[in-house]
Structures are given as structure tokens and as C-alpha cells.
Amino acid sequence: MDNTVEIVILAMIAAFLGLRLYSVLGRRAEHEEEVIQGPRPAETPRVAVGVADRAQEQPRMPVPGVTPAIERGLREIAAADRRFDLTAFLEGAKGAYRMILEAFWKGDKDTLGELCDRDVFDGFAGAIAAREAAGESLDNRLVRIEEAVIVAASFNAPVARITVRFAADIAAVTRNAEGQVIAGSLNDAVEARDLWTFSRNVTSGSPDWLLDETDEA
């Protein structure tokens, strides 16, 4: 009889503990299911701080010594033309400077037509015609380019424009129809300082920049 009562009491205690355990676990499981149904705040997809802003920033052009206006212009050009490379541009500008000067001195209008826009070409062509009418010729040599520095840059869609200041040593000689030297000397180079502005339509399939303005620096 005592054993039976003891068993009954133990069974009741076990049942009570089982109901309490089920009650606690059941509520916890339901709570976890609710959390799983929606992402936790810490798991919400997000862009790392600053990454989105950096992706939208225009590319910076590391050009020591330029003004903020020039740097802004270069950034705008680079943003509009992903193929734009500043180092390549400056090397190309120096090459164009040499080619255009030599073409002008020789009276090579075909080369000038490929490298200059219409207004600049007309100016060169007029000077060549006047020189030929006077029976004169130029025997000039570009000794070296001392400096090629960007002094202005702008983008007015779809045209990009960059102005370069050139400092160069040039040996200049003018000859008459008989070939006699009437001005200059090949032994003494003079310093030339020019401001040349190059332009390019960034929507064009051609990567070439054209000389569209010249001035003395």
C-alpha cells in the first residue's frame, strides 16, 4: 500500500514537471519561429558605410599642383570618358605639339588637317599661303620640349577641352626664295611658350584630340 501511494505521488510530480517543461519550451519555440520568419536587425542586407558613396564619386585625377577648378574639370572628363588617361593624354599632347609645328614649318596641310579643327587649320593654311607668296620658307627645328603643363580643363557635354602650356626650345630660320637666311639662326635656340587647347567629342568613336585654339603663353 505504501509503495503504491509513493508511485502515484512520483507519477503526479513527473506529470507536473513535464507540463511545466512543455509550457516553457513550447513558448520559446513559438518565439523563435516568429524571429525566423523575418530577418533579424543585424542580418538585414546593407551596403557597407561609405562604399555606395565611393562608387558614385567621380574618379580623382592625381595631378600635383593643379587648381581645384582644373582637377574638377579633369574629373568630369574622366567620368564622361572612361578611356581617358591623363598620362597618355600629356604624352599625346607633346607628340601633337611636335607634329603640328613640323607640319606647319614644312607646309604640310594634310597633316595639319588631321590634327587641327577647322578654325586652327584655316589659320595655319593662311600663314603658309602668305609665306609661299613671299617666296619664303622655314628651316625650324624643335630642339626639346622643356615643359607641358595643364592649365585648364573643362567638360561641356559632349566636348572635353584641355589647355596645355608648352615651353620649348626652337631653332628658327627663315630663308628667301634663293635659300638665303633672312632671319634666325640654327645655332641659337629660342624659347617658345605656347598655350594650346585640345578638344574631343567624348561620344566620338575616335580617341583623337584635335587642336582647337592656340595662343602665346
Coordinates of C-alpha atoms in Angstrom, one line a residue:
M1 CA 0.0 0.0 0.0
D2 CA 2.8 2.4 0.9
N3 CA 4.6 1.6 -2.3
T4 CA 1.5 2.2 -4.4
V5 CA 1.0 5.7 -2.8
E6 CA 4.6 6.5 -3.4
I7 CA 4.4 5.5 -7.1
V8 CA 1.3 7.6 -7.6
I9 CA 2.9 10.6 -6.0
L10 CA 6.0 10.3 -8.1
A11 CA 3.9 10.0 -11.2
M12 CA 2.0 13.1 -10.4
I13 CA 5.2 15.0 -9.8
A14 CA 6.7 13.8 -13.1
A15 CA 3.5 14.8 -14.9
F16 CA 3.5 18.2 -13.3
L17 CA 7.2 18.8 -14.2
G18 CA 6.5 17.5 -17.8
L19 CA 3.7 20.0 -18.2
R20 CA 5.8 22.9 -16.9
L21 CA 8.7 21.9 -19.2
Y22 CA 6.4 21.7 -22.2
S23 CA 4.9 25.0 -21.4
V24 CA 8.3 26.7 -21.3
L25 CA 9.8 25.0 -24.3
G26 CA 6.6 25.5 -26.3
R27 CA 6.6 29.3 -25.8
R28 CA 10.3 29.5 -26.6
A29 CA 9.9 27.5 -29.8
E30 CA 7.0 29.7 -30.9
H31 CA 9.0 32.9 -30.2
E32 CA 12.0 31.6 -32.2
E33 CA 9.7 30.7 -35.1
E34 CA 8.4 34.3 -35.2
V35 CA 12.0 35.6 -35.2
I36 CA 13.0 33.3 -38.1
Q37 CA 10.0 34.5 -40.2
G38 CA 11.6 38.0 -40.5
P39 CA 15.4 38.8 -40.7
R40 CA 16.9 40.0 -37.5
P41 CA 18.0 43.6 -37.5
A42 CA 21.7 42.6 -37.5
E43 CA 21.1 40.4 -40.6
T44 CA 19.3 43.0 -42.7
P45 CA 21.2 43.4 -46.0
R46 CA 23.0 46.7 -46.2
V47 CA 25.8 48.5 -48.1
A48 CA 28.9 49.0 -46.0
V49 CA 29.3 52.6 -44.9
G50 CA 30.9 54.7 -47.5
V51 CA 31.0 52.1 -50.3
A52 CA 28.0 53.4 -52.1
D53 CA 29.2 56.9 -51.9
R54 CA 32.6 56.0 -53.2
A55 CA 31.1 54.1 -56.1
Q56 CA 29.2 57.2 -57.1
E57 CA 32.1 59.6 -56.8
Q58 CA 33.8 60.8 -59.9
P59 CA 37.3 59.4 -60.4
R60 CA 40.0 61.5 -58.9
M61 CA 42.8 62.7 -61.0
P62 CA 46.0 62.9 -59.0
V63 CA 47.6 66.0 -60.6
P64 CA 50.1 67.7 -58.3
G65 CA 50.0 71.4 -58.3
V66 CA 46.8 72.0 -60.2
T67 CA 44.0 74.2 -59.0
P68 CA 40.7 72.8 -57.8
A69 CA 39.0 74.0 -60.9
I70 CA 41.4 72.1 -63.2
E71 CA 41.1 69.0 -61.1
R72 CA 37.3 69.2 -61.2
G73 CA 37.4 69.6 -65.0
L74 CA 39.6 66.5 -65.3
R75 CA 37.3 64.5 -63.0
E76 CA 34.3 65.5 -65.2
I77 CA 36.2 64.5 -68.3
A78 CA 37.2 61.1 -66.8
A79 CA 33.7 60.5 -65.6
A80 CA 32.3 61.1 -69.1
D81 CA 35.1 59.2 -70.9
R82 CA 36.2 56.1 -69.1
R83 CA 39.1 55.7 -71.6
F84 CA 40.6 59.0 -70.6
D85 CA 44.1 58.6 -69.2
L86 CA 45.9 61.7 -68.1
T87 CA 49.5 60.4 -68.6
A88 CA 48.6 59.2 -72.1
F89 CA 46.9 62.5 -72.9
L90 CA 50.0 64.5 -71.9
E91 CA 52.3 62.3 -73.9
G92 CA 50.0 62.5 -76.9
A93 CA 49.8 66.3 -76.5
K94 CA 53.6 66.6 -76.6
G95 CA 53.6 64.4 -79.7
A96 CA 50.9 66.5 -81.3
Y97 CA 52.8 69.7 -80.5
R98 CA 55.9 68.4 -82.3
M99 CA 54.0 67.0 -85.3
I100 CA 51.8 70.2 -85.8
L101 CA 54.8 72.5 -85.6
E102 CA 56.8 70.4 -88.1
A103 CA 53.9 70.2 -90.4
F104 CA 53.4 73.9 -90.3
W105 CA 57.0 74.6 -91.0
K106 CA 57.0 72.3 -94.0
G107 CA 53.7 73.5 -95.3
D108 CA 52.2 70.0 -94.8
K109 CA 48.4 70.9 -94.9
D110 CA 47.3 67.2 -95.0
T111 CA 48.9 66.5 -91.6
L112 CA 47.5 69.8 -90.2
G113 CA 44.0 68.9 -91.4
E114 CA 44.2 65.6 -89.4
L115 CA 45.4 67.2 -86.2
C116 CA 43.6 70.5 -86.1
D117 CA 40.0 71.7 -86.1
R118 CA 38.7 73.8 -89.0
D119 CA 39.4 77.2 -87.5
V120 CA 43.0 76.4 -86.4
F121 CA 43.7 74.7 -89.7
D122 CA 42.5 77.8 -91.6
G123 CA 44.8 80.0 -89.6
F124 CA 47.8 77.7 -90.4
A125 CA 46.9 77.4 -94.0
G126 CA 46.6 81.2 -94.4
A127 CA 50.0 81.7 -92.8
I128 CA 51.5 79.0 -95.1
A129 CA 49.9 80.7 -98.2
A130 CA 51.3 84.1 -97.2
R131 CA 54.8 82.6 -96.7
E132 CA 54.7 80.9 -100.0
A133 CA 53.5 84.0 -101.7
A134 CA 56.5 85.9 -100.3
G135 CA 58.8 83.1 -101.6
E136 CA 60.0 82.3 -98.0
S137 CA 60.5 79.0 -96.3
L138 CA 61.1 78.0 -92.7
D139 CA 64.0 75.8 -91.6
N140 CA 63.0 75.3 -88.0
R141 CA 63.8 72.6 -85.5
L142 CA 62.2 71.7 -82.2
V143 CA 65.2 71.1 -80.0
R144 CA 63.3 69.9 -76.9
I145 CA 60.1 70.3 -75.0
E146 CA 61.0 71.6 -71.6
E147 CA 57.5 71.6 -70.1
A148 CA 54.0 70.5 -70.8
V149 CA 51.6 71.6 -68.0
I150 CA 47.8 71.5 -67.9
V151 CA 46.5 75.0 -67.1
A152 CA 42.8 74.5 -67.8
A153 CA 40.3 71.7 -68.2
S154 CA 36.5 71.6 -68.8
F155 CA 33.7 69.5 -69.9
N156 CA 30.7 70.9 -71.7
A157 CA 28.9 67.8 -72.9
P158 CA 29.8 66.2 -75.2
V159 CA 33.0 68.2 -75.7
A160 CA 36.1 68.0 -73.4
R161 CA 38.7 70.7 -73.6
I162 CA 42.2 70.8 -72.0
T163 CA 44.7 73.6 -72.3
V164 CA 48.4 72.8 -72.1
R165 CA 51.2 75.3 -71.6
F166 CA 54.3 74.3 -73.6
A167 CA 57.7 75.6 -73.0
A168 CA 60.1 74.5 -75.8
D169 CA 63.5 75.4 -77.3
I170 CA 63.2 76.0 -81.0
A171 CA 65.9 76.8 -83.5
A172 CA 64.2 79.0 -86.1
V173 CA 65.5 80.1 -89.5
T174 CA 63.6 81.9 -92.3
R175 CA 65.0 81.7 -95.9
N176 CA 64.2 83.6 -99.0
A177 CA 63.5 82.2 -102.4
E178 CA 67.2 81.9 -103.1
G179 CA 67.7 79.9 -99.8
Q180 CA 69.5 82.7 -98.1
V181 CA 68.9 83.1 -94.3
I182 CA 67.0 86.3 -93.7
A183 CA 66.1 85.8 -90.1
G184 CA 67.0 83.5 -87.2
S185 CA 69.9 81.1 -86.6
L186 CA 70.2 77.3 -86.2
N187 CA 72.9 77.8 -83.7
D188 CA 70.9 79.7 -81.2
A189 CA 67.6 78.2 -80.0
V190 CA 64.9 80.5 -78.7
E191 CA 62.4 79.7 -76.0
A192 CA 58.8 79.4 -77.2
R193 CA 55.9 79.4 -74.8
D194 CA 52.6 78.4 -76.2
L195 CA 49.1 77.8 -74.9
W196 CA 47.4 75.1 -76.9
T197 CA 43.9 73.9 -76.3
F198 CA 42.9 70.4 -77.4
S199 CA 39.3 69.2 -77.7
R200 CA 37.5 65.9 -78.1
N201 CA 33.8 64.9 -78.6
V202 CA 33.7 62.1 -76.0
T203 CA 30.8 60.4 -77.9
S204 CA 33.0 60.0 -80.9
G205 CA 34.4 56.6 -81.8
S206 CA 37.8 58.3 -82.4
P207 CA 40.1 58.6 -79.5
D208 CA 42.0 61.5 -81.1
W209 CA 42.1 65.0 -79.6
L210 CA 42.2 68.0 -82.1
L211 CA 44.0 71.3 -81.6
D212 CA 41.2 73.9 -81.5
E213 CA 42.9 77.0 -80.1
T214 CA 46.4 78.4 -80.0
D215 CA 47.9 81.4 -78.1
E216 CA 51.1 82.6 -76.7
A217 CA 51.8 81.9 -73.0

